[in-house]
PDB file of C-alpha atoms in Angstrom:
ATOM      1  CA  MET A  98       6.607   5.702  34.492  1.00 45.00           C
ATOM      2  CA  SER A  99      10.092   4.448  35.052  1.00 51.00           C
ATOM      3  CA  MET A 100       9.961   1.121  32.742  1.00 63.00           C
ATOM      4  CA  THR A 101      13.020   0.861  30.870  1.00 68.00           C
ATOM      5  CA  TRP A 102      11.925  -0.759  27.595  1.00 84.00           C
ATOM      6  CA  ARG A 103      15.239  -2.706  26.963  1.00 83.00           C
ATOM      7  CA  HIS A 104      13.560  -5.616  25.833  1.00 87.00           C
ATOM      8  CA  LEU A 105      12.243  -3.540  22.826  1.00 87.00           C
ATOM      9  CA  PRO A 106      13.553  -3.079  19.088  1.00 89.00           C
ATOM     10  CA  ALA A 107      15.071   0.421  19.018  1.00 89.00           C
ATOM     11  CA  ALA A 108      11.904   1.627  17.244  1.00 90.00           C
ATOM     12  CA  ALA A 109       9.521   0.528  19.568  1.00 92.00           C
ATOM     13  CA  ARG A 110      11.763   1.628  22.243  1.00 93.00           C
ATOM     14  CA  ALA A 111      11.940   5.045  21.023  1.00 94.00           C
ATOM     15  CA  ILE A 112       7.707   5.005  20.523  1.00 95.00           C
ATOM     16  CA  ALA A 113       7.323   3.705  24.356  1.00 95.00           C
ATOM     17  CA  VAL A 114      10.024   6.265  25.887  1.00 95.00           C
ATOM     18  CA  ALA A 115       8.372   9.251  23.816  1.00 96.00           C
ATOM     19  CA  ALA A 116       4.716   8.124  24.567  1.00 96.00           C
ATOM     20  CA  SER A 117       5.747   8.066  28.357  1.00 95.00           C
ATOM     21  CA  ASP A 118       7.556  11.578  28.149  1.00 96.00           C
ATOM     22  CA  ALA A 119       4.656  13.163  26.353  1.00 96.00           C
ATOM     23  CA  VAL A 120       2.122  11.875  29.196  1.00 95.00           C
ATOM     24  CA  VAL A 121       4.565  12.883  31.780  1.00 96.00           C
ATOM     25  CA  ALA A 122       4.819  16.188  30.285  1.00 97.00           C
ATOM     26  CA  ALA A 123       1.334  16.828  29.939  1.00 96.00           C
ATOM     27  CA  GLN A 124       0.180  15.856  33.086  1.00 94.00           C
ATOM     28  CA  GLU A 125       3.029  18.409  34.266  1.00 96.00           C
ATOM     29  CA  ARG A 126       2.186  20.506  31.763  1.00 96.00           C
ATOM     30  CA  ASP A 127       5.546  20.896  30.542  1.00 97.00           C
ATOM     31  CA  ARG A 128       6.026  22.515  26.977  1.00 97.00           C
ATOM     32  CA  ASP A 129       9.902  21.952  26.415  1.00 97.00           C
ATOM     33  CA  MET A 130       9.575  18.012  27.463  1.00 97.00           C
ATOM     34  CA  TYR A 131       6.312  17.911  25.398  1.00 97.00           C
ATOM     35  CA  ALA A 132       7.465  19.150  22.596  1.00 97.00           C
ATOM     36  CA  VAL A 133      10.552  16.891  22.403  1.00 97.00           C
ATOM     37  CA  ALA A 134       8.571  13.858  23.097  1.00 97.00           C
ATOM     38  CA  VAL A 135       6.067  14.975  20.277  1.00 97.00           C
ATOM     39  CA  GLY A 136       9.137  15.377  17.794  1.00 96.00           C
ATOM     40  CA  THR A 137      10.214  12.281  18.166  1.00 96.00           C
ATOM     41  CA  LEU A 138       6.836  10.507  17.909  1.00 96.00           C
ATOM     42  CA  ALA A 139       6.154  12.504  14.920  1.00 95.00           C
ATOM     43  CA  VAL A 140       9.533  11.008  12.911  1.00 95.00           C
ATOM     44  CA  THR A 141       9.483   7.290  14.529  1.00 95.00           C
ATOM     45  CA  GLU A 142       7.873   4.747  12.003  1.00 94.00           C
ATOM     46  CA  GLY A 143       4.962   3.118  13.979  1.00 94.00           C
ATOM     47  CA  SER A 144       4.246   5.509  16.240  1.00 95.00           C
ATOM     48  CA  GLY A 145       1.070   6.399  14.720  1.00 93.00           C
ATOM     49  CA  LEU A 146       0.185   2.792  14.894  1.00 94.00           C
ATOM     50  CA  VAL A 147       1.111   2.123  18.644  1.00 95.00           C
ATOM     51  CA  LEU A 148      -0.742   5.243  20.234  1.00 95.00           C
ATOM     52  CA  GLY A 149      -3.857   4.473  17.858  1.00 94.00           C
ATOM     53  CA  THR A 150      -3.849   1.324  19.641  1.00 95.00           C
ATOM     54  CA  VAL A 151      -3.250   2.830  22.951  1.00 97.00           C
ATOM     55  CA  VAL A 152      -6.192   5.417  22.253  1.00 97.00           C
ATOM     56  CA  ARG A 153      -8.411   2.472  21.245  1.00 96.00           C
ATOM     57  CA  GLN A 154      -7.663   0.645  24.315  1.00 96.00           C
ATOM     58  CA  LEU A 155      -8.260   3.245  26.466  1.00 97.00           C
ATOM     59  CA  LEU A 156     -11.718   3.955  24.864  1.00 97.00           C
ATOM     60  CA  GLU A 157     -12.826   0.453  25.105  1.00 96.00           C
ATOM     61  CA  GLU A 158     -11.910   0.271  28.945  1.00 96.00           C
ATOM     62  CA  LEU A 159     -13.320   3.981  29.728  1.00 97.00           C
ATOM     63  CA  HIS A 160     -17.010   3.182  27.245  1.00 96.00           C
ATOM     64  CA  PRO A 161     -16.902  -0.620  27.602  1.00 96.00           C
ATOM     65  CA  ASP A 162     -20.629  -0.303  26.355  1.00 95.00           C
ATOM     66  CA  GLY A 163     -19.234   1.504  23.137  1.00 93.00           C
ATOM     67  CA  LEU A 164     -19.400   5.013  22.078  1.00 93.00           C
ATOM     68  CA  ASP A 165     -21.830   7.257  20.613  1.00 93.00           C
ATOM     69  CA  SER A 166     -21.696  10.816  18.930  1.00 91.00           C
ATOM     70  CA  ASP A 167     -22.089  12.473  22.526  1.00 96.00           C
ATOM     71  CA  ASP A 168     -19.252  10.506  23.881  1.00 96.00           C
ATOM     72  CA  VAL A 169     -17.282  11.487  21.201  1.00 95.00           C
ATOM     73  CA  ARG A 170     -18.396  14.955  21.831  1.00 96.00           C
ATOM     74  CA  ARG A 171     -17.418  14.698  25.569  1.00 97.00           C
ATOM     75  CA  ILE A 172     -14.143  12.905  24.672  1.00 97.00           C
ATOM     76  CA  ILE A 173     -13.099  16.208  22.508  1.00 97.00           C
ATOM     77  CA  GLU A 174     -14.413  18.688  24.966  1.00 97.00           C
ATOM     78  CA  ASN A 175     -12.485  17.078  27.967  1.00 97.00           C
ATOM     79  CA  CYS A 176      -9.162  17.090  26.096  1.00 97.00           C
ATOM     80  CA  LEU A 177      -9.658  20.688  24.712  1.00 97.00           C
ATOM     81  CA  ARG A 178     -10.655  21.846  28.206  1.00 96.00           C
ATOM     82  CA  SER A 179      -7.240  19.961  29.890  1.00 94.00           C
ATOM     83  CA  ALA A 180      -5.041  21.172  27.191  1.00 96.00           C
ATOM     84  CA  ALA A 181      -6.238  24.816  26.276  1.00 94.00           C
ATOM     85  CA  ALA A 182      -4.476  26.492  29.324  1.00 92.00           C
ATOM     86  CA  TRP A 183      -1.140  25.066  28.001  1.00 96.00           C
ATOM     87  CA  GLN A 184      -1.352  23.938  24.666  1.00 95.00           C
ATOM     88  CA  PRO A 185      -3.661  27.029  23.124  1.00 91.00           C
ATOM     89  CA  ALA A 186      -3.387  25.569  19.529  1.00 93.00           C
ATOM     90  CA  VAL A 187      -5.303  22.183  20.323  1.00 95.00           C
ATOM     91  CA  ASP A 188      -7.554  21.742  17.117  1.00 95.00           C
ATOM     92  CA  PRO A 189     -10.831  19.770  17.644  1.00 95.00           C
ATOM     93  CA  HIS A 190     -10.666  18.453  14.157  1.00 92.00           C
ATOM     94  CA  ALA A 191      -7.419  16.708  14.710  1.00 94.00           C
ATOM     95  CA  LEU A 192      -8.771  15.128  17.726  1.00 95.00           C
ATOM     96  CA  LEU A 193     -11.962  13.894  15.577  1.00 93.00           C
ATOM     97  CA  VAL A 194      -9.355  12.425  12.494  1.00 92.00           C
ATOM     98  CA  LEU A 195      -7.758  10.584  15.717  1.00 93.00           C
ATOM     99  CA  LEU A 196     -10.806   9.179  17.151  1.00 94.00           C
ATOM    100  CA  ASP A 197     -11.894   8.266  13.595  1.00 91.00           C
ATOM    101  CA  LEU A 198      -8.316   6.281  13.120  1.00 89.00           C
ATOM    102  CA  ALA A 199      -8.051   4.904  16.496  1.00 91.00           C
ATOM    103  CA  LEU A 200     -11.688   3.587  15.946  1.00 89.00           C
ATOM    104  CA  SER A 201     -11.485   2.718  12.347  1.00 81.00           C
ATOM    105  CA  ILE A 202     -14.864   4.439  12.418  1.00 75.00           C
ATOM    106  CA  HIS A 203     -14.743   4.746   8.029  1.00 64.00           C
ATOM    107  CA  ASP A 204     -12.665   4.727   5.058  1.00 61.00           C
ATOM    108  CA  HIS A 205     -10.729   8.339   4.822  1.00 60.00           C
ATOM    109  CA  ASP A 206     -11.160  10.654   1.792  1.00 63.00           C
ATOM    110  CA  ASP A 207      -7.780  11.193   0.492  1.00 66.00           C
ATOM    111  CA  GLN A 208      -8.977  14.773  -0.775  1.00 70.00           C
ATOM    112  CA  ALA A 209      -9.936  16.193   2.557  1.00 70.00           C
ATOM    113  CA  PRO A 210      -7.281  17.820   4.490  1.00 78.00           C
ATOM    114  CA  GLN A 211      -5.518  15.919   7.006  1.00 81.00           C
ATOM    115  CA  PRO A 212      -3.322  17.069  10.012  1.00 87.00           C
ATOM    116  CA  THR A 213       0.192  17.172   9.728  1.00 91.00           C
ATOM    117  CA  PRO A 214       2.088  14.068  11.416  1.00 91.00           C
ATOM    118  CA  GLU A 215       3.213  16.795  13.823  1.00 93.00           C
ATOM    119  CA  SER A 216      -0.162  17.622  14.446  1.00 95.00           C
ATOM    120  CA  LEU A 217      -1.193  14.194  14.861  1.00 94.00           C
ATOM    121  CA  ALA A 218       1.529  13.313  17.237  1.00 95.00           C
ATOM    122  CA  ARG A 219       1.066  16.346  19.479  1.00 96.00           C
ATOM    123  CA  HIS A 220      -2.730  15.823  19.528  1.00 97.00           C
ATOM    124  CA  THR A 221      -2.336  11.981  20.191  1.00 95.00           C
ATOM    125  CA  GLY A 222      -0.079  13.171  23.489  1.00 95.00           C
ATOM    126  CA  LEU A 223      -2.815  14.984  24.767  1.00 97.00           C
ATOM    127  CA  LEU A 224      -5.545  12.569  23.984  1.00 97.00           C
ATOM    128  CA  VAL A 225      -3.714   9.529  25.551  1.00 96.00           C
ATOM    129  CA  ALA A 226      -2.905  11.974  28.732  1.00 96.00           C
ATOM    130  CA  ASP A 227      -6.486  12.967  29.055  1.00 96.00           C
ATOM    131  CA  LEU A 228      -7.758   9.620  28.861  1.00 96.00           C
ATOM    132  CA  PHE A 229      -5.294   7.971  30.589  1.00 93.00           C
ATOM    133  CA  ALA A 230      -6.139  10.207  33.420  1.00 94.00           C
ATOM    134  CA  ARG A 231      -9.333   8.386  33.668  1.00 94.00           C
ATOM    135  CA  THR A 232      -8.083   5.090  34.240  1.00 95.00           C
ATOM    136  CA  SER A 233      -6.269   2.894  37.199  1.00 93.00           C
ATOM    137  CA  ARG A 234      -3.448   1.136  35.143  1.00 94.00           C
ATOM    138  CA  THR A 235      -0.368   2.252  34.209  1.00 93.00           C
ATOM    139  CA  LEU A 236       0.820   3.415  30.739  1.00 94.00           C
ATOM    140  CA  ALA A 237       3.214   0.859  30.493  1.00 94.00           C
ATOM    141  CA  TRP A 238       0.525  -1.733  30.794  1.00 95.00           C
ATOM    142  CA  TYR A 239      -1.319  -0.102  27.633  1.00 96.00           C
ATOM    143  CA  LEU A 240       1.728   0.089  25.891  1.00 96.00           C
ATOM    144  CA  THR A 241       2.696  -3.109  26.487  1.00 94.00           C
ATOM    145  CA  ALA A 242      -0.871  -4.356  25.429  1.00 95.00           C
ATOM    146  CA  ALA A 243      -0.513  -2.351  22.193  1.00 95.00           C
ATOM    147  CA  PHE A 244       3.028  -3.532  21.473  1.00 94.00           C
ATOM    148  CA  ALA A 245       1.453  -7.286  22.095  1.00 93.00           C
ATOM    149  CA  GLU A 246      -1.329  -6.816  19.742  1.00 94.00           C
ATOM    150  CA  ILE A 247       0.528  -5.244  17.173  1.00 93.00           C
ATOM    151  CA  GLU A 248       3.091  -8.082  16.989  1.00 90.00           C
ATOM    152  CA  ARG A 249      -0.087 -10.816  17.255  1.00 92.00           C
ATOM    153  CA  THR A 250      -1.814  -9.016  14.170  1.00 89.00           C
ATOM    154  CA  GLU A 251       1.592  -9.006  12.454  1.00 85.00           C
ATOM    155  CA  LEU A 252       2.453 -12.492  12.859  1.00 86.00           C
ATOM    156  CA  HIS A 253      -0.748 -13.584  11.489  1.00 83.00           C
ATOM    157  CA  ASP A 254      -0.919 -11.450   8.323  1.00 69.00           C
TER     158      ASP A 254
END
């Protein structure tokens, strides 16, 4: 994943680089590299929107007929299995929250406890890496598509 992203504004470039690094680190099970990438994602404004869009795109590609509750359960179980050996604190609730956010399933209860930005960033990296492993496109393709979709949405709002 050697795309430079020089054409992007600084914040978007930081997200693209950190997301790419997080996926590589997850694939290689490199805890230190993953921690650095997740740290950047957790504090960079807009990273949740970009990665949420990537998650939604991956889900749409992998499940073109839609998702049911069994699909959601399998997605969470697969991610837990692939991450548990090197990220033992992986939380199924955080993964469920991420899927809910990416798919805009329902309005969120402000009273319900939510994962921290750091936890969301850590789990998003794991989820993207796990879903991405089942596709044939590059992560750069998904990130580019996410940035383009977000730009179109912002222009039309």
